[in-house]
mmCIF file of N, CA and C in Angstrom:
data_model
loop_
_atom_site.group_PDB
_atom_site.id
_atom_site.type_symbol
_atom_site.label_atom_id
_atom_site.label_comp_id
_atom_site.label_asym_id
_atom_site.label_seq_id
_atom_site.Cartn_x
_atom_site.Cartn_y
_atom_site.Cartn_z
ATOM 1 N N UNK A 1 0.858 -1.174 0.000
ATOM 2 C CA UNK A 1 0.000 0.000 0.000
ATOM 3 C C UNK A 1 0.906 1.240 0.000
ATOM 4 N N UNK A 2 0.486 2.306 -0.651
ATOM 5 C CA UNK A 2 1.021 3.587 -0.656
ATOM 6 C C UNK A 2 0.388 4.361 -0.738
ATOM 7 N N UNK A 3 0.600 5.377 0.233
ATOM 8 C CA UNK A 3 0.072 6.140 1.682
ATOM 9 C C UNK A 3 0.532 7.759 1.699
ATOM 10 N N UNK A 4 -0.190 8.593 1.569
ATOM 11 C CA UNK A 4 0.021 9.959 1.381
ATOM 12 C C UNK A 4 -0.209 10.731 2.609
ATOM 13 N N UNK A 5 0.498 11.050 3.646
ATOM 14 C CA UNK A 5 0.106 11.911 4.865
ATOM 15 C C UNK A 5 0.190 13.171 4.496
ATOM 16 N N UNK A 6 -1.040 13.739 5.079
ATOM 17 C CA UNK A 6 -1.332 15.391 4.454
ATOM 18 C C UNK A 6 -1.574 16.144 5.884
ATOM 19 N N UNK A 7 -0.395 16.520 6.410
ATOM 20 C CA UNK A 7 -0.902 17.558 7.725
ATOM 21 C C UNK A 7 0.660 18.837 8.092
ATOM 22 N N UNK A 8 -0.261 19.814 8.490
ATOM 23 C CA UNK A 8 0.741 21.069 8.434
ATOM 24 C C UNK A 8 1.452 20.599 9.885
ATOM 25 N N UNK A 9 0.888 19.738 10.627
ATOM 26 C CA UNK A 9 1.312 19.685 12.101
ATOM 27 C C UNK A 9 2.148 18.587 12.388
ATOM 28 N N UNK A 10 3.625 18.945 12.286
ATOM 29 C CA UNK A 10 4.511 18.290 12.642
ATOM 30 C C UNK A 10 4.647 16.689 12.884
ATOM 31 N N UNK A 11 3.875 17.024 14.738
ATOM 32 C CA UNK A 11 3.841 15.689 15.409
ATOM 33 C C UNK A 11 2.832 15.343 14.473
ATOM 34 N N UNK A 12 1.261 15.638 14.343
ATOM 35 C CA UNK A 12 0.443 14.751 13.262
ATOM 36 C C UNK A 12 0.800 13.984 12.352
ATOM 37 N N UNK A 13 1.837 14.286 11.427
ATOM 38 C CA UNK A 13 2.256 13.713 10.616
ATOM 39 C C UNK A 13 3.581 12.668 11.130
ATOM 40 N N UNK A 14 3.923 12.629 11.949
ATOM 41 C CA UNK A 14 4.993 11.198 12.760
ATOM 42 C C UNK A 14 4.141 10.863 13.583
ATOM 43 N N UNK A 15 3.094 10.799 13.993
ATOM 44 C CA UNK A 15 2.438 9.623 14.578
ATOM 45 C C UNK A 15 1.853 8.976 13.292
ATOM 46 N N UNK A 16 0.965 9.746 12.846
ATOM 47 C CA UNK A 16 0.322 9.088 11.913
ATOM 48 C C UNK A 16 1.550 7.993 10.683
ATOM 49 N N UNK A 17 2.688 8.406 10.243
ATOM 50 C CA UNK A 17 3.858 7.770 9.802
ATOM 51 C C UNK A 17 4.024 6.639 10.467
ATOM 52 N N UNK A 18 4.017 6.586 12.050
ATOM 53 C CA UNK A 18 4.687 5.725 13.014
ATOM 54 C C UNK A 18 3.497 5.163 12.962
ATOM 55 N N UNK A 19 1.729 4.604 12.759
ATOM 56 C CA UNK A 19 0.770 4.029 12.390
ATOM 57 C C UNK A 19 0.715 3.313 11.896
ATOM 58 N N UNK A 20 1.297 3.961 10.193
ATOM 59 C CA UNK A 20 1.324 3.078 9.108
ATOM 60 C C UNK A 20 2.327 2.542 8.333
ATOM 61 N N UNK A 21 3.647 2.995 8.934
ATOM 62 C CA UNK A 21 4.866 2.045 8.085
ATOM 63 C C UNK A 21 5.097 0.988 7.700
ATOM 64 N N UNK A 22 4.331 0.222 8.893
ATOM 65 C CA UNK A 22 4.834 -0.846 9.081
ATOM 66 C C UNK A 22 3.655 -1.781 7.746
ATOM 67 N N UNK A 23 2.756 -0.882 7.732
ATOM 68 C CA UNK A 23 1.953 -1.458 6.613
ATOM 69 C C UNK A 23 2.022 -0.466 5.001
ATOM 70 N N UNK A 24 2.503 0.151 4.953
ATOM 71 C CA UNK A 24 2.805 1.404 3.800
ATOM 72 C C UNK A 24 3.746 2.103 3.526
ATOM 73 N N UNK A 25 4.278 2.357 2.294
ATOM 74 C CA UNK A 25 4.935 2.829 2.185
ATOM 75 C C UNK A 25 4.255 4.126 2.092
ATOM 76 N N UNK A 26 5.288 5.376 3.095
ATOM 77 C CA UNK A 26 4.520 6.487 3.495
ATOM 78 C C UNK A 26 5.113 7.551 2.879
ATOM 79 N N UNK A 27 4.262 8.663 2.288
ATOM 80 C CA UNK A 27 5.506 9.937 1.548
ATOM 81 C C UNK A 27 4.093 10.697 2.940
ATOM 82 N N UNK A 28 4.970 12.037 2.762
ATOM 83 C CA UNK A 28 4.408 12.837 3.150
ATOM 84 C C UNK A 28 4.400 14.695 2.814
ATOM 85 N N UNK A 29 3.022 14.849 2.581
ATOM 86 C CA UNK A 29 3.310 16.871 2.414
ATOM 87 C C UNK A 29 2.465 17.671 3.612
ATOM 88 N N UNK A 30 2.907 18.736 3.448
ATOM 89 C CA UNK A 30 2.990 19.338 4.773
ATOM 90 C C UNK A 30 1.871 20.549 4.461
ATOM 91 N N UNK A 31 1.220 20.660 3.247
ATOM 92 C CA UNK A 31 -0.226 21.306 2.578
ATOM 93 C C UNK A 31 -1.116 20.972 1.785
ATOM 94 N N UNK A 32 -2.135 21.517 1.451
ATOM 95 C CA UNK A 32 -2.656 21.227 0.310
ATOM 96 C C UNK A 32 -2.005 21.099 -1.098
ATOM 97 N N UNK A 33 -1.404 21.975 -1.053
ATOM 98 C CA UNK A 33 -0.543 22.748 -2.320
ATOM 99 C C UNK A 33 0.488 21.272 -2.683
ATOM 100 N N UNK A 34 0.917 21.167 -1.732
ATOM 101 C CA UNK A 34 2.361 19.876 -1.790
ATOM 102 C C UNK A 34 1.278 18.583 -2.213
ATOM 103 N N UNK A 35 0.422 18.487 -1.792
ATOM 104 C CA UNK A 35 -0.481 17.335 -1.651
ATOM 105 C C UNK A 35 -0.698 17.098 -3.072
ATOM 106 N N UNK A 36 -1.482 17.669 -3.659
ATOM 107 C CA UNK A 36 -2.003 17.696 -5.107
ATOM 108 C C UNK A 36 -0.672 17.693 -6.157
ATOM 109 N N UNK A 37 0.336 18.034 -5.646
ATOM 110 C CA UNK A 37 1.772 17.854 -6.565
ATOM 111 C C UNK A 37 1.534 16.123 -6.745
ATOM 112 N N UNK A 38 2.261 15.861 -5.589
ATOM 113 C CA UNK A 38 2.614 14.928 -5.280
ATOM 114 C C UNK A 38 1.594 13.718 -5.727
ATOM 115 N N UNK A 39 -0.078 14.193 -5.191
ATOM 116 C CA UNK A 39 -0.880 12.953 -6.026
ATOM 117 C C UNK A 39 -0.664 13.339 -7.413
ATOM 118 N N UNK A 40 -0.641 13.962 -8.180
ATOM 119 C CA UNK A 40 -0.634 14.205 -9.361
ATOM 120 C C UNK A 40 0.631 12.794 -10.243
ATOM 121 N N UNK A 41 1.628 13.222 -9.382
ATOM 122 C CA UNK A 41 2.899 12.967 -9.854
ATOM 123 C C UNK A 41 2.999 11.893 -9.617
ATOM 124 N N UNK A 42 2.477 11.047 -8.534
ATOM 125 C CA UNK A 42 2.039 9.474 -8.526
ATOM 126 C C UNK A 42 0.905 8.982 -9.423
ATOM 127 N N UNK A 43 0.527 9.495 -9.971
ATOM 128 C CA UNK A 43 -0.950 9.185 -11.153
ATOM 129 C C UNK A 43 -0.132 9.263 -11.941
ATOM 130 N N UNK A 44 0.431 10.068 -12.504
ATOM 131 C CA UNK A 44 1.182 10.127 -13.989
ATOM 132 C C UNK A 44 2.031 9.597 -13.778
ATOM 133 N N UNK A 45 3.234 9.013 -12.709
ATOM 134 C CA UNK A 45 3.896 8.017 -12.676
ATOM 135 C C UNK A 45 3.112 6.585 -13.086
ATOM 136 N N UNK A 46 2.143 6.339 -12.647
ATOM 137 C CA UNK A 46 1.351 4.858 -13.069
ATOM 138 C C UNK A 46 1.384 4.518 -11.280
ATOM 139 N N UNK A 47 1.796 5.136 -10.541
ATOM 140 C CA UNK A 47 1.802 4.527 -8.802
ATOM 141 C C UNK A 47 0.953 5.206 -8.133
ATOM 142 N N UNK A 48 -0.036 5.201 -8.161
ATOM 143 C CA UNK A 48 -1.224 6.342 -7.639
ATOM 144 C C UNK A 48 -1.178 5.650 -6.192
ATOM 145 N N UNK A 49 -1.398 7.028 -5.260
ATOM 146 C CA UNK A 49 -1.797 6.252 -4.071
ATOM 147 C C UNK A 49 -3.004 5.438 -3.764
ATOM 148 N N UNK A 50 -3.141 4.471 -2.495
ATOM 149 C CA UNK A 50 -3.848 3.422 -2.050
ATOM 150 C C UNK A 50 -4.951 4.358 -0.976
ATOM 151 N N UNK A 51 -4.175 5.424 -0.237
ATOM 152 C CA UNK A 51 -4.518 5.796 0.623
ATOM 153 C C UNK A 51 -3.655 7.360 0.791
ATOM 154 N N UNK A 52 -4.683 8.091 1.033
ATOM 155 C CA UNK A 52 -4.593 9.662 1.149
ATOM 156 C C UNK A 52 -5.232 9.935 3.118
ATOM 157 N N UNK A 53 -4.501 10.281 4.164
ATOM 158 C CA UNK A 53 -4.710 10.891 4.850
ATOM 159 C C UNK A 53 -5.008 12.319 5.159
ATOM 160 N N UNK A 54 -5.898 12.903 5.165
ATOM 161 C CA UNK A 54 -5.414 13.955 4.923
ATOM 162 C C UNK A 54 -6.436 15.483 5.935
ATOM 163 N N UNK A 55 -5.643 16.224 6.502
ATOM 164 C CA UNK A 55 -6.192 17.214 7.487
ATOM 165 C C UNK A 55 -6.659 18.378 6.819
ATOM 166 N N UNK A 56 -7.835 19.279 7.453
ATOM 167 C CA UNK A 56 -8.724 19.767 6.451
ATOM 168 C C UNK A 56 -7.989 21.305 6.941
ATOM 169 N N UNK A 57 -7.867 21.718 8.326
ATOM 170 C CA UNK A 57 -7.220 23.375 8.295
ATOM 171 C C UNK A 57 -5.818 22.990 8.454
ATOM 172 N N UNK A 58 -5.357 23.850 6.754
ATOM 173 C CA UNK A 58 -4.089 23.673 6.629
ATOM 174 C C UNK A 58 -3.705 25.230 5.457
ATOM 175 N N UNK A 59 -2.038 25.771 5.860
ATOM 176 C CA UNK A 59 -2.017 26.737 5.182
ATOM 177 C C UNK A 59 -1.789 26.879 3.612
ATOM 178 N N UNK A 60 -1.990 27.847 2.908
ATOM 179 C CA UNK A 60 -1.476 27.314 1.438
ATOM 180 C C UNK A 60 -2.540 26.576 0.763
ATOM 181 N N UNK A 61 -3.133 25.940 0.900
ATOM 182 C CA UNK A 61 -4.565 24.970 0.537
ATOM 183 C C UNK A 61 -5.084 24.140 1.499
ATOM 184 N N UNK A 62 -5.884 24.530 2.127
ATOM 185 C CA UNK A 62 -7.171 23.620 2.830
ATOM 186 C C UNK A 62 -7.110 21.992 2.516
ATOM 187 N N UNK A 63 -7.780 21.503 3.162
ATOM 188 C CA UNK A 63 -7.461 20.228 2.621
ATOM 189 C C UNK A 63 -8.995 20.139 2.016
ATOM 190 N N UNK A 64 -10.137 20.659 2.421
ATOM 191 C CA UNK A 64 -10.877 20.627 1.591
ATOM 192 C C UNK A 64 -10.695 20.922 -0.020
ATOM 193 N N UNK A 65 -10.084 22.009 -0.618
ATOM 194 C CA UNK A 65 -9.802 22.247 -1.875
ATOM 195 C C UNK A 65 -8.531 21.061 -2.443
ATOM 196 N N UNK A 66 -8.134 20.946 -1.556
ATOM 197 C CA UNK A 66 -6.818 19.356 -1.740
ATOM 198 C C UNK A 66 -7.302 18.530 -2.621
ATOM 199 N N UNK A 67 -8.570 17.676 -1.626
ATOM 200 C CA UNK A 67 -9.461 16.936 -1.992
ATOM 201 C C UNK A 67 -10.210 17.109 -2.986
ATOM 202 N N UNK A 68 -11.065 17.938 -3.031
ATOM 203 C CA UNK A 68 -11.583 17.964 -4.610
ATOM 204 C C UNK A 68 -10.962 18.342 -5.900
ATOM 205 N N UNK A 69 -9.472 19.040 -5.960
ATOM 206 C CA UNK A 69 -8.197 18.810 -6.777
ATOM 207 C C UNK A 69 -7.767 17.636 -6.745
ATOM 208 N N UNK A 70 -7.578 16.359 -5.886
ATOM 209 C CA UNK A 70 -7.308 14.901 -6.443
ATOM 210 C C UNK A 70 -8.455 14.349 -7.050
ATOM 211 N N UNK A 71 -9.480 14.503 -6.659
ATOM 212 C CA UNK A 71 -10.865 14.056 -7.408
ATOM 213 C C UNK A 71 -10.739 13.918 -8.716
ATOM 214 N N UNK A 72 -10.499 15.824 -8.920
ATOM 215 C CA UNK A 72 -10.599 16.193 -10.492
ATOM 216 C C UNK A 72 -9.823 15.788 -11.130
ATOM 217 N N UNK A 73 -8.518 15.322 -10.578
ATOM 218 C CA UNK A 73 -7.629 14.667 -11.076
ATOM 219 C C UNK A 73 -7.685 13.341 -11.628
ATOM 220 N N UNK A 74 -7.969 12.381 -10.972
ATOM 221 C CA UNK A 74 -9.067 11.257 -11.123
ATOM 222 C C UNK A 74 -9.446 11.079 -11.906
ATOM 223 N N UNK A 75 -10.433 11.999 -12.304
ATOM 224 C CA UNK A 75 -11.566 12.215 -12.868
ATOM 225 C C UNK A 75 -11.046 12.204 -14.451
ATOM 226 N N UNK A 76 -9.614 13.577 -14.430
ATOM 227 C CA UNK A 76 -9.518 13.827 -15.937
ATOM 228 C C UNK A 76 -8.356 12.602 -16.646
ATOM 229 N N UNK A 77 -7.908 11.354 -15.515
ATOM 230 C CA UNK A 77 -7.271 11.065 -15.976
ATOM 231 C C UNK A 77 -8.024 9.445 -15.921
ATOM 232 N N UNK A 78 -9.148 9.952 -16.037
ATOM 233 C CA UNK A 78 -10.038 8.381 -16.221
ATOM 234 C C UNK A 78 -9.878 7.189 -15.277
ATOM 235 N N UNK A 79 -9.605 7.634 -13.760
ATOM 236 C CA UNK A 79 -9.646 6.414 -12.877
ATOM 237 C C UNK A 79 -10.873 5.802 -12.517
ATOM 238 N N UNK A 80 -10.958 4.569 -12.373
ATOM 239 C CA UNK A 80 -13.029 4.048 -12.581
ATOM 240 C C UNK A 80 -12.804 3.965 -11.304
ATOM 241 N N UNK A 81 -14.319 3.875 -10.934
ATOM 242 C CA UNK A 81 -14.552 4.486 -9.043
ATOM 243 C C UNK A 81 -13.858 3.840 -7.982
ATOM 244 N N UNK A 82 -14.316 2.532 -8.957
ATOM 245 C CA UNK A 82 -13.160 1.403 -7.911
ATOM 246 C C UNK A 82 -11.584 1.475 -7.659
ATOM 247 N N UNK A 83 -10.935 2.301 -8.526
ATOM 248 C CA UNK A 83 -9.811 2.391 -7.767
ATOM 249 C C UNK A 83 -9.572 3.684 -7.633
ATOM 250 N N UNK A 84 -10.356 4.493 -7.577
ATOM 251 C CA UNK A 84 -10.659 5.850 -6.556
ATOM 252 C C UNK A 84 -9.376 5.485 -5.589
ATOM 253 N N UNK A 85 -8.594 6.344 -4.998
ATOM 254 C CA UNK A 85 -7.503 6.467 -3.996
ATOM 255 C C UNK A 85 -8.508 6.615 -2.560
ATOM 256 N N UNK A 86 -8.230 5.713 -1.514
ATOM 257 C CA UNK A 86 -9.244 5.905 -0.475
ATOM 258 C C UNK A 86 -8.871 6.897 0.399
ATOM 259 N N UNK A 87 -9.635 8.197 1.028
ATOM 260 C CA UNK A 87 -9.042 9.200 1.999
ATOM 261 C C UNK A 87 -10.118 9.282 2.487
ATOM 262 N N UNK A 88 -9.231 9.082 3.841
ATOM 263 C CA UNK A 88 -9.538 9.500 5.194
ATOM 264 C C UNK A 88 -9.222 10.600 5.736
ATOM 265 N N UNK A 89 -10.061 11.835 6.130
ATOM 266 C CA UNK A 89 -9.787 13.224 6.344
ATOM 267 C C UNK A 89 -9.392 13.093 7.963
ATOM 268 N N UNK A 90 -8.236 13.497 8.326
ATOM 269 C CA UNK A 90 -7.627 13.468 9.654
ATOM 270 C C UNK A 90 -8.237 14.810 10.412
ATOM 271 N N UNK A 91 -8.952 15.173 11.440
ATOM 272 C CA UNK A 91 -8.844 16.700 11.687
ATOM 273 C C UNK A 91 -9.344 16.892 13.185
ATOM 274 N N UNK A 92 -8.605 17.953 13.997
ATOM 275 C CA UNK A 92 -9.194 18.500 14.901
ATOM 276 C C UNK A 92 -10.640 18.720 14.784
ATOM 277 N N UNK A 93 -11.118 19.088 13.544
ATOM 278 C CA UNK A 93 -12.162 19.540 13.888
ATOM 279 C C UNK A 93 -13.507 18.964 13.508
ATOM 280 N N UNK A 94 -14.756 18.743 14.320
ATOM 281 C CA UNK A 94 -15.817 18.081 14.469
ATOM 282 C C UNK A 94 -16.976 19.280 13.692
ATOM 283 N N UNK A 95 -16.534 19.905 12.929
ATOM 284 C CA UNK A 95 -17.907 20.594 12.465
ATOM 285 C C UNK A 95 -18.672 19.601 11.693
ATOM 286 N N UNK A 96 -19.525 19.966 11.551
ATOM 287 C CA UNK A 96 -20.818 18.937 10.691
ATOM 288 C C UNK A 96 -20.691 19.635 9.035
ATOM 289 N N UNK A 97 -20.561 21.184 9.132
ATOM 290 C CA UNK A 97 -20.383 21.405 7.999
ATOM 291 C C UNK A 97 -19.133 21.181 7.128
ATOM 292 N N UNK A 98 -18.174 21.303 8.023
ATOM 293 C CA UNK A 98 -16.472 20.486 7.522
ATOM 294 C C UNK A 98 -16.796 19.068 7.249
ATOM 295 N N UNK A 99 -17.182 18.104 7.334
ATOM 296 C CA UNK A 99 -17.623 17.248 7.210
ATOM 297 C C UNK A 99 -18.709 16.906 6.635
ATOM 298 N N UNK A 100 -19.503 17.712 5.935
ATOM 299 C CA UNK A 100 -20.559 17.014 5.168
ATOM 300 C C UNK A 100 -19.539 17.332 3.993
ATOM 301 N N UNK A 101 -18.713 18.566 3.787
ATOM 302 C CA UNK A 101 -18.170 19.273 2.718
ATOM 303 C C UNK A 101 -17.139 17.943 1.877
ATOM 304 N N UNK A 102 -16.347 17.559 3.140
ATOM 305 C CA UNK A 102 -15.443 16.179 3.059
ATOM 306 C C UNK A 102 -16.041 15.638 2.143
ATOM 307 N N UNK A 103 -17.383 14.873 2.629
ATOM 308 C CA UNK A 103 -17.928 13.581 2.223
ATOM 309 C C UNK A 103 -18.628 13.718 1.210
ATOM 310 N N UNK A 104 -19.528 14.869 0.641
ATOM 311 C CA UNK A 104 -20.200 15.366 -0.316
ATOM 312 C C UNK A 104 -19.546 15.606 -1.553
ATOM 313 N N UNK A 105 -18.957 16.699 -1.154
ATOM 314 C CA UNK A 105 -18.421 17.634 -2.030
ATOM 315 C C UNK A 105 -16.727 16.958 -2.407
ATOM 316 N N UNK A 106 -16.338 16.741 -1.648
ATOM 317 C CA UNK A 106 -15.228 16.495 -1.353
ATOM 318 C C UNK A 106 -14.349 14.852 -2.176
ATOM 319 N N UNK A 107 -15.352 13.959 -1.678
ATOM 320 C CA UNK A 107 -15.591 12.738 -1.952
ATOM 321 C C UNK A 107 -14.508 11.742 -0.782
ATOM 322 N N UNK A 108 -14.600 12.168 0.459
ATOM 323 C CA UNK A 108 -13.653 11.630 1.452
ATOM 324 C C UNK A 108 -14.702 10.107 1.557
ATOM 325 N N UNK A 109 -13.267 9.285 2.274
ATOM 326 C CA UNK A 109 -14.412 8.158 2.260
ATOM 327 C C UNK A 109 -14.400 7.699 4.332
ATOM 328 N N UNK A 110 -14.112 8.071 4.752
ATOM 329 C CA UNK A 110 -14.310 8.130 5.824
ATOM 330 C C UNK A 110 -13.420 9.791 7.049
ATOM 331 N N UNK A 111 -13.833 9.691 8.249
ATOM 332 C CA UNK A 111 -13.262 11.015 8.653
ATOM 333 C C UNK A 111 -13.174 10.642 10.204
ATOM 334 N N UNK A 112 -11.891 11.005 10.557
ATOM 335 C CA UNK A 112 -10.771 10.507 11.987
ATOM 336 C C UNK A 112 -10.729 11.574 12.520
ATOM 337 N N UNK A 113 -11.538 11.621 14.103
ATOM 338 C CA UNK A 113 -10.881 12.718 14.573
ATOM 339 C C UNK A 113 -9.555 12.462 15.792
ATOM 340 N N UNK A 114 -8.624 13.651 15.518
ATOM 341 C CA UNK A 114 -7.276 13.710 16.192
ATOM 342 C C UNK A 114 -7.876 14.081 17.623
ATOM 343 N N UNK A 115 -7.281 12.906 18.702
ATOM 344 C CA UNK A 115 -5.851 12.660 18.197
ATOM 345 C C UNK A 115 -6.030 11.169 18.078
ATOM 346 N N UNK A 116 -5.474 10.764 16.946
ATOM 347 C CA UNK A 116 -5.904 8.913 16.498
ATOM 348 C C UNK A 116 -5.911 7.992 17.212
ATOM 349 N N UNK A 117 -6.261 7.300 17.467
ATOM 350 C CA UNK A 117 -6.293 6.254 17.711
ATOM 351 C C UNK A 117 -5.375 4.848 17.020
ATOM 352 N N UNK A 118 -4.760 3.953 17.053
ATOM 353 C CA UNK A 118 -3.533 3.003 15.828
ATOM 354 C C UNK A 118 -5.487 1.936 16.378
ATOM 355 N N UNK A 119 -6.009 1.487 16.901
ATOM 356 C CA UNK A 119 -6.782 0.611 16.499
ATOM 357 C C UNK A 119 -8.085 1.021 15.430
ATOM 358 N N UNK A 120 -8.254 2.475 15.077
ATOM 359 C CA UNK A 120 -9.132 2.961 14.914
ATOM 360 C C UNK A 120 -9.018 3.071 13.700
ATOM 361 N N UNK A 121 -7.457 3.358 13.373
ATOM 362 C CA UNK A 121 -7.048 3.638 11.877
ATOM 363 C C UNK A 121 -6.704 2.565 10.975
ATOM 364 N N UNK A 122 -6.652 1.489 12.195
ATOM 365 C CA UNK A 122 -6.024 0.293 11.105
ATOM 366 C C UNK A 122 -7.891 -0.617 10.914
ATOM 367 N N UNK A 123 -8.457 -0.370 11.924
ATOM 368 C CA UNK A 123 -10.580 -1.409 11.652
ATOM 369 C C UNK A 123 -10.453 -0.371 10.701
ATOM 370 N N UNK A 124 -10.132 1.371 10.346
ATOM 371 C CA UNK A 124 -10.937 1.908 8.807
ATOM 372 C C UNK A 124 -9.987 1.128 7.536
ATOM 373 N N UNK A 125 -8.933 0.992 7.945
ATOM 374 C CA UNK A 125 -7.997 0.472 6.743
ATOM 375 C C UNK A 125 -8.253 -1.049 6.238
ATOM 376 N N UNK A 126 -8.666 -1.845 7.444
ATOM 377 C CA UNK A 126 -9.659 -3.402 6.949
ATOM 378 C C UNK A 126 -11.447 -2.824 6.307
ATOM 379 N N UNK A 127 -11.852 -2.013 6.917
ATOM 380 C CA UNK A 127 -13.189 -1.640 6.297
ATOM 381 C C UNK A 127 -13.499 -1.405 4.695
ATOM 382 N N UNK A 128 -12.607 -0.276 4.387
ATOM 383 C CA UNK A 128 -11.866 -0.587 3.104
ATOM 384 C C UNK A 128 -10.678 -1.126 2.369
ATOM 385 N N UNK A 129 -11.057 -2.229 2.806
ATOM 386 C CA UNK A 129 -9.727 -3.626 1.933
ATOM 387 C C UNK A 129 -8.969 -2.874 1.574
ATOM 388 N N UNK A 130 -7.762 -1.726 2.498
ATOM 389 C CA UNK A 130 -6.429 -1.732 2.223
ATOM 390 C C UNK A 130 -5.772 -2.702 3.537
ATOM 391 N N UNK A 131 -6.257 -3.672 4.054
ATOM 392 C CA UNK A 131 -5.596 -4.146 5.145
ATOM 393 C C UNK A 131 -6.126 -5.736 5.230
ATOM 394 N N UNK A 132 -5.869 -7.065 5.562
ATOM 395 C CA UNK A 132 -6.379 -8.065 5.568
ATOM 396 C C UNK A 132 -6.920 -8.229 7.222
#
């Protein structure tokens, strides 16, 4: 599996690393902006990620606008739904409207609130068959 951590917050992003190594190979960006490089550049490599983590207040690009920039990406480069890249939106924050935005608009496929849990992240990673 290969694993995209998307958070401006330091420690967030080495726990969440220290989570999933041991099952993923992990890159990581530190914005929106870096995020959408980077998925881009794994799609047009032919190595698209498995799994996108990714936190929604972040500077430089939101992770909301992140997210619907990998979508479109997706989208223009003809990936069929099923291998859609699966993301899980990481975030402090519990709004309902940050979260319908995720899941709606957004197309997140599930949403973690910090600070994680390692049993919580690995039952979503068997939920959607990136994990046996």
């Amino acid at each position: 599996m290969r694993a995209l951590i998307v958070d401006d917050d330091f420690y967030s992003r080495i726990v969440l690393h220290d989570m999933l190594r041991a099952v993923a190979e992990c890159h990581i960006a530190v914005n929106g902006e870096e995020a959408v490089g980077a998925f881009k550049k794994a799609l047009e490599d032919g190595r698209g990620y498995d799994l996108v983590c990714m936190d929604l207040v972040m500077p430089e690009m939101d992770g909301q606008q992140a997210l619907r920039e990998m979508r479109a990406l997706e989208d223009d480069l003809g990936v069929a739904a099923a291998e859609r890249c699966v993301v899980f939106v990481v975030s402090m924050v519990e709004d309902n409207r940050e979260t319908n935005e995720a899941f709606f608009l957004g197309g997140a496929d599930s949403f973690l609130v910090k600070p994680i849990e390692e049993a919580r992240l690995l039952a979503e990673l068997r939920e959607h068959r990136l994990l046996d």
